[in-house]
XYZ file of C-alpha atoms in Angstrom:
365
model
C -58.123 -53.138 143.333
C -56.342 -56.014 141.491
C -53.142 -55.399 140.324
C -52.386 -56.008 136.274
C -49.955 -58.718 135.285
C -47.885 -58.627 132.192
C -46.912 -62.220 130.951
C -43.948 -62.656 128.862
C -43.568 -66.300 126.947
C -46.249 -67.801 125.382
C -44.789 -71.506 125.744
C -46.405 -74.302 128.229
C -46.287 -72.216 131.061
C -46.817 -68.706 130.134
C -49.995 -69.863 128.100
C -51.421 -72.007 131.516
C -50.502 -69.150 133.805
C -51.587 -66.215 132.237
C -55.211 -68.082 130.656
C -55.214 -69.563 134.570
C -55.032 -65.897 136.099
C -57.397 -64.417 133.545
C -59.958 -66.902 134.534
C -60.023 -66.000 137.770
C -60.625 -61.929 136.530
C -57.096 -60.933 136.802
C -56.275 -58.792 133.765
C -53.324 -59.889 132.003
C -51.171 -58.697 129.060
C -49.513 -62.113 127.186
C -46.793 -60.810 124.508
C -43.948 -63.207 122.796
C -40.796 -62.219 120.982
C -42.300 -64.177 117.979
C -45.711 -63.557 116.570
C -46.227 -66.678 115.562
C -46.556 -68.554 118.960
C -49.035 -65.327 119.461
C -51.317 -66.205 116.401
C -53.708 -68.822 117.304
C -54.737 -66.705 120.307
C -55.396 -63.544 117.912
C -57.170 -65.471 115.767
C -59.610 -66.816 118.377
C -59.998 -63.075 119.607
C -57.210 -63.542 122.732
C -58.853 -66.750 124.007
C -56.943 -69.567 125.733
C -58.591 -72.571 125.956
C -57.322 -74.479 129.192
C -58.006 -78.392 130.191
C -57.433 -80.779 132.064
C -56.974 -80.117 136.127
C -58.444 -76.421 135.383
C -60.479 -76.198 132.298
C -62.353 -73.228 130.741
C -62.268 -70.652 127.836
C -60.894 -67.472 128.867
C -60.127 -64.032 126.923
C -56.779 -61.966 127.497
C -57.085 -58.619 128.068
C -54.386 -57.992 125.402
C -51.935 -60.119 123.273
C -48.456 -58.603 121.708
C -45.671 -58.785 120.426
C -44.207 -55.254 121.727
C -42.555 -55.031 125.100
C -43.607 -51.968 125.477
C -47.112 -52.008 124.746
C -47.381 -55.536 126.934
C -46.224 -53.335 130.305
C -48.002 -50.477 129.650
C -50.226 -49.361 132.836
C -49.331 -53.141 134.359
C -47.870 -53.443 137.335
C -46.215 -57.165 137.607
C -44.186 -58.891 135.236
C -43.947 -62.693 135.084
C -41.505 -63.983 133.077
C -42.596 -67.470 132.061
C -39.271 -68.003 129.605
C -36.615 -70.639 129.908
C -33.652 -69.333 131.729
C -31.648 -67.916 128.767
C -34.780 -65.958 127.692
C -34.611 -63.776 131.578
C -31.506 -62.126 130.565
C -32.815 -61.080 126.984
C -36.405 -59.912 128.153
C -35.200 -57.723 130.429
C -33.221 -56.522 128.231
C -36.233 -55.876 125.868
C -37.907 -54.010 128.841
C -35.157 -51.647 130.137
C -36.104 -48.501 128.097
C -39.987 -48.873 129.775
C -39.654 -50.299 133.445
C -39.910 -48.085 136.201
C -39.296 -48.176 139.779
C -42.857 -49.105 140.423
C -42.511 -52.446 138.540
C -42.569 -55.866 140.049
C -40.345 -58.617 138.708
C -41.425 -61.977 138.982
C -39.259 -65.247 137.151
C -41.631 -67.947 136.685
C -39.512 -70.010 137.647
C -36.137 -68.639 138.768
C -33.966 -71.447 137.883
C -30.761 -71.527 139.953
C -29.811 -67.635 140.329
C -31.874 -66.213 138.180
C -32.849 -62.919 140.712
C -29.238 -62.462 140.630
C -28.708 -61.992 137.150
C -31.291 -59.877 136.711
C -31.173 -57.562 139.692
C -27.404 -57.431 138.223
C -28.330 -56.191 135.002
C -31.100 -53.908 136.384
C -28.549 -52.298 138.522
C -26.515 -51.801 135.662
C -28.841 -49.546 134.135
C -29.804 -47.856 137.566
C -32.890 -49.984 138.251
C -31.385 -51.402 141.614
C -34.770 -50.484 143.207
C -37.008 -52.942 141.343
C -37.998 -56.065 142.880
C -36.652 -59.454 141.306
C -38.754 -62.397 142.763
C -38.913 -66.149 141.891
C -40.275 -69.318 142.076
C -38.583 -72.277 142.673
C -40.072 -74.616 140.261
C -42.832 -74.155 137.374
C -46.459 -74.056 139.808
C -48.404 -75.450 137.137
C -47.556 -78.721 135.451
C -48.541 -78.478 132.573
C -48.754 -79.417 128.502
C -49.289 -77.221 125.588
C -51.580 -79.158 123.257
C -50.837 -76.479 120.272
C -52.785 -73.311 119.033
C -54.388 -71.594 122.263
C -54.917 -74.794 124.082
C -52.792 -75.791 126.950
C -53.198 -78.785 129.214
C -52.908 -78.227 133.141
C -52.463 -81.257 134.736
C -51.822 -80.287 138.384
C -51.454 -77.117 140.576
C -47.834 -77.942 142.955
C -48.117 -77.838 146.492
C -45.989 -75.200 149.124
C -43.639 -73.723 146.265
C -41.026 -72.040 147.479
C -41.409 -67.438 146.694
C -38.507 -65.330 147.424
C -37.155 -61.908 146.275
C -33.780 -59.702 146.039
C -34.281 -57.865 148.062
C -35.544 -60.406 150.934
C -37.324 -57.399 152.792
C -39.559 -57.152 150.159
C -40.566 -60.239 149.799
C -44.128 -60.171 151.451
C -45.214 -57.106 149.155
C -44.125 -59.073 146.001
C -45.674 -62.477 147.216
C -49.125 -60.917 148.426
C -50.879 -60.185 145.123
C -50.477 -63.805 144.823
C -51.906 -65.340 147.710
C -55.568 -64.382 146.827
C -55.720 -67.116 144.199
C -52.964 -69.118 145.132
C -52.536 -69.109 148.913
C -52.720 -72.465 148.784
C -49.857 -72.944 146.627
C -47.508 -70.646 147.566
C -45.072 -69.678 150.207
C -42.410 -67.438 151.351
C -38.780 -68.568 151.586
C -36.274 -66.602 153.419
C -33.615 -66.378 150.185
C -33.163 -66.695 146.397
C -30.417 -69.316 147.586
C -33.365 -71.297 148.816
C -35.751 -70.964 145.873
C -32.711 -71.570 143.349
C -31.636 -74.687 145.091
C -35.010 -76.205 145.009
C -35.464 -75.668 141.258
C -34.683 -79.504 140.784
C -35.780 -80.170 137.681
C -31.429 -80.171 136.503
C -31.192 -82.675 139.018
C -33.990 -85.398 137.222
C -33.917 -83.623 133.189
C -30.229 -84.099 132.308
C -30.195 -88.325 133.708
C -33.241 -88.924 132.017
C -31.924 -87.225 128.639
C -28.208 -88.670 128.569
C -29.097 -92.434 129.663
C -31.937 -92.776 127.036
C -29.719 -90.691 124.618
C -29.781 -93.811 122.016
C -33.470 -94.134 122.110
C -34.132 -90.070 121.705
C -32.180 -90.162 118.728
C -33.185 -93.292 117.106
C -36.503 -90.975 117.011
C -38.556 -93.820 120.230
C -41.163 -91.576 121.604
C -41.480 -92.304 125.745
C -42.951 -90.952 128.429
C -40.242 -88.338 130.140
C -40.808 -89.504 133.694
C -43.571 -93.137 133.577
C -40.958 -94.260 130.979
C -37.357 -92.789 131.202
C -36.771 -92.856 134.809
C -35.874 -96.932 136.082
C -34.231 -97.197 138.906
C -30.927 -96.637 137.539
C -31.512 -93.386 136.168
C -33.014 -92.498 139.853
C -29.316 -93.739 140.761
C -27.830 -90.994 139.144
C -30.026 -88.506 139.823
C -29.975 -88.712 143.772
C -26.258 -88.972 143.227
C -26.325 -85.098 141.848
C -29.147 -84.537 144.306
C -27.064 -85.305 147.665
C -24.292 -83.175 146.057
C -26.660 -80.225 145.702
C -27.577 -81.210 149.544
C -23.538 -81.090 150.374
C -23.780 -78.164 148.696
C -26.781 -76.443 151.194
C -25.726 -77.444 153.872
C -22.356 -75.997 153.723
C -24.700 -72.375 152.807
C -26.032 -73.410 155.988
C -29.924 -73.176 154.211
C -32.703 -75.461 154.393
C -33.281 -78.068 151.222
C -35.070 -81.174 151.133
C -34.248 -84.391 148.927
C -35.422 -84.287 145.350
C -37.817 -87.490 146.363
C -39.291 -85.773 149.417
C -39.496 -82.866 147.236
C -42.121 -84.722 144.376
C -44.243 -85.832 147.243
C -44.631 -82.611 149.165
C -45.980 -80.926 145.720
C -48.007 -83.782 144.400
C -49.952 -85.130 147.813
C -52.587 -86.936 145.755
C -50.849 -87.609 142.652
C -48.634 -90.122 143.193
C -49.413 -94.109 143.572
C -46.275 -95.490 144.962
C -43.643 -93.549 146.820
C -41.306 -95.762 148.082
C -38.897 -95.046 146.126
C -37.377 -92.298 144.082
C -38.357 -94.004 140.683
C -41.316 -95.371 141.952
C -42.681 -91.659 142.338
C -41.802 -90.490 139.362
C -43.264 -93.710 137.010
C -46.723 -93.344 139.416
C -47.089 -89.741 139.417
C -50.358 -89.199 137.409
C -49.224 -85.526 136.954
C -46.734 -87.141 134.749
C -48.891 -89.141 132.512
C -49.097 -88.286 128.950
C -45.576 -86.139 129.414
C -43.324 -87.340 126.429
C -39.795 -86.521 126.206
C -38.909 -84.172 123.308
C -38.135 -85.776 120.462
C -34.857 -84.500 119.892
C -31.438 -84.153 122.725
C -31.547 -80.203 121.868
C -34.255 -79.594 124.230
C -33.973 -77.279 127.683
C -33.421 -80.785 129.084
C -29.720 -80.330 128.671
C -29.591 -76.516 126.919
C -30.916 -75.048 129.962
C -30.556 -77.722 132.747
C -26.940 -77.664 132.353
C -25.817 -74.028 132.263
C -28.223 -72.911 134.083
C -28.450 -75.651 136.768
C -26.197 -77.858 137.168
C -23.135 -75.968 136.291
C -23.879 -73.093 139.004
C -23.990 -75.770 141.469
C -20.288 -77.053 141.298
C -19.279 -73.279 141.431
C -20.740 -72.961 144.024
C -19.394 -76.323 145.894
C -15.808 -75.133 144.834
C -16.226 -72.043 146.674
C -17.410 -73.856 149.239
C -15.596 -76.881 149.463
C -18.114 -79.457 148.672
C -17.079 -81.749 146.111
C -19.772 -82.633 143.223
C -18.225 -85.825 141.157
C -21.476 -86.632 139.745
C -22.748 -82.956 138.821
C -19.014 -82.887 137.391
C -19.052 -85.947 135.175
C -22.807 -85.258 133.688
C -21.191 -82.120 132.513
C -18.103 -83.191 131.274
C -20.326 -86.255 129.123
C -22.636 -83.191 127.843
C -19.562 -81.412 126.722
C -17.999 -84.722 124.913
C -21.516 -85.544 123.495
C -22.520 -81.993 122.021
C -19.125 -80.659 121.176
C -20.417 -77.770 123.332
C -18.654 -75.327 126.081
C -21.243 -73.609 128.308
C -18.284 -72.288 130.280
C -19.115 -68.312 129.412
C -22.841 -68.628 129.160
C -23.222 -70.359 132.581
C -24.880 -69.046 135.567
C -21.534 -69.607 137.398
C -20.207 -67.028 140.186
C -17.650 -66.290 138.374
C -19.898 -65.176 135.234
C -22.369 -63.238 137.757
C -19.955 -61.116 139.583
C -19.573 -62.931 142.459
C -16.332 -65.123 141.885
C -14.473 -64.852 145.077
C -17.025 -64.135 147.916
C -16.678 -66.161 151.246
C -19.628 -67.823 152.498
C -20.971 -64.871 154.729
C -20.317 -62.099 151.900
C -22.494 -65.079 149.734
C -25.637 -65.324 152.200
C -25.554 -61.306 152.400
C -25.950 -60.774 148.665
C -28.637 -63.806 148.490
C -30.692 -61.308 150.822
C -29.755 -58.059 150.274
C -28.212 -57.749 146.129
C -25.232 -56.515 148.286
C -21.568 -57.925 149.021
């Protein structure tokens, strides 16, 4: 027998994933911490009209705004929220999860299974599963009401869970559908480190800051990224490969990265830019029209800034990471420094590289 999902978030992704899943007769609960995201599906009795890539009308089973009624007789939850929204819907969850439950961050953004398996063993929930992936697996557009826009299905994304020997029994009620898609990665580490999308969002966001806020609508990627931006980007990007490779884990370059998940999407490769301004998964993706987006809100804290923790602990330098943060904290008037994903904030301030690679695979120092 299938087992039932419970989405949470009814944004881009949460929208595409659970109306995706639902399609293929997986019954899914959607619910949202507003109602009004939640609306246009009630009123078009729990339908989700998908296009593009994967197109179709499809019915949720049921669409809330109570945690506790969304989880109720389900079995996986998929938690389709930007990063800052992980901490506070589990949070929402603890009085109703049980040991049975399955955790899955869609995506995990860089140590996301660590702050959660932290706050579930807080509250002596240690035993439940926290997996993630390690980018977004559908690209995809919200077009507003219940209508979403898929625009591509990502190739071999990264799945891994804290605890790592549990990783199979989390990633299998996945592989009927997306098999294709998906597969297993030996760490959270590895996952979190492949989440690039800090390494591409905060460049394009800062060096077309005067256009963004003289209210020029672009296209995020076909538009924003000339080969200067891609300058800074793989700047940050062979930082964060510094950075894996003194974890001693396995990474690959943010370029090589685009063309393993988009095989057939992309017209001209040869060059970091190139892929991005070819990629037809990209077309018709505008940047938001405002700097306040996740772009820099969520790329930042929860990206880039765990990254240079964790190069000072392990002795990698990150001058580029280090500057992009220090221009986002001059530009915003803004200190992430306690909200961060850092070591430090997570408990983990301290540990040597071993007692680092343990708790990656076991939730353990």
């Amino acid at each position: 027998m299938k087992p039932k999902f419970a989405f949470f978030g009814a944004g881009n992704l949460g929208l595409a994933h659970a109306g995706h899943m639902a399609m293929h007769g997986y019954d899914v609960s959607l619910c949202n911490r507003t109602g009004s995201k939640l609306q246009p599906i009630v009123e078009n009795n729990n339908k989700i009209l998908l296009t593009g890539a994967v197109s179709g009308k499809v019915r949720i089973a049921f669409v809330t705004e109570s945690y506790e009624e969304a989880i109720a007789g389900r079995d996986i939850i998929v938690i389709c929220t930007a990063a800052p929204g992980h901490r506070y819907t589990v949070g929402k969850l603890l009085p109703f999860l049980e040991s049975r439950h399955r955790i899955v961050l869609h995506p995990g953004y860089m140590l996301g299974a660590v702050e959660v398996h932290r706050l579930l063993s807080q509250h002596n929930l240690a035993d439940i599963p926290v997996s993630e992936l390690e980018s977004s697996l559908l690209t995809c557009r919200s077009e507003g009401g219940n209508t979403t826009n898929i625009k591509a299905i990502k190739h071999r994304l990264g799945f891994a869970t804290l605890p790592a020997h549990r990783n199979w029994e989390c990633l299998s009620p996945f592989l009927a559908l997306y098999g294709r898609y998906l597969h297993a990665r030996d760490s959270i580490m590895e996952t979190g480190m492949l989440n690039l999308n800090f390494i591409i969002h905060p460049p394009i966001s800062l060096l077309n800051a005067a256009a963004i806020d003289n209210g020029q609508r672009f296209l995020q990627y076909h538009d924003g990224v000339t080969e200067h931006v891609a300058n800074l980007a793989e700047a940050m990007d062979n930082e964060r490969i510094a950075v894996c490779n003194a974890l001693g884990i396995p990474t690959t370059s943010l370029h090589e990265w685009d063309k393993i998940h988009y095989p057939t999407h992309i017209g001209d490769s040869s060059t970091l830019a190139s892929a991005f301004r070819t990629n037809a998964a990209y077309s018709a993706i505008y940047h938001p029209d405002t700097l306040y987006s996740r772009y820099i809100w969520e790329d930042i804290p929860y990206g880039v800034m765990p990254v240079i923790s964790l190069g000072a602990a392990l002795g990698a330098p990150t001058p580029a990471m280090e500057a992009v943060v220090g221009i986002c904290k001059a530009m915003f008037r803004m200190d992430w420094d306690r909200e961060a994903r850092t070591l430090e904030n997570l408990g983990l301030g301290g540990l040597n590289k071993r007692e680092l690679l343990q708790f990656m695979i076991t939730g353990n120092a």
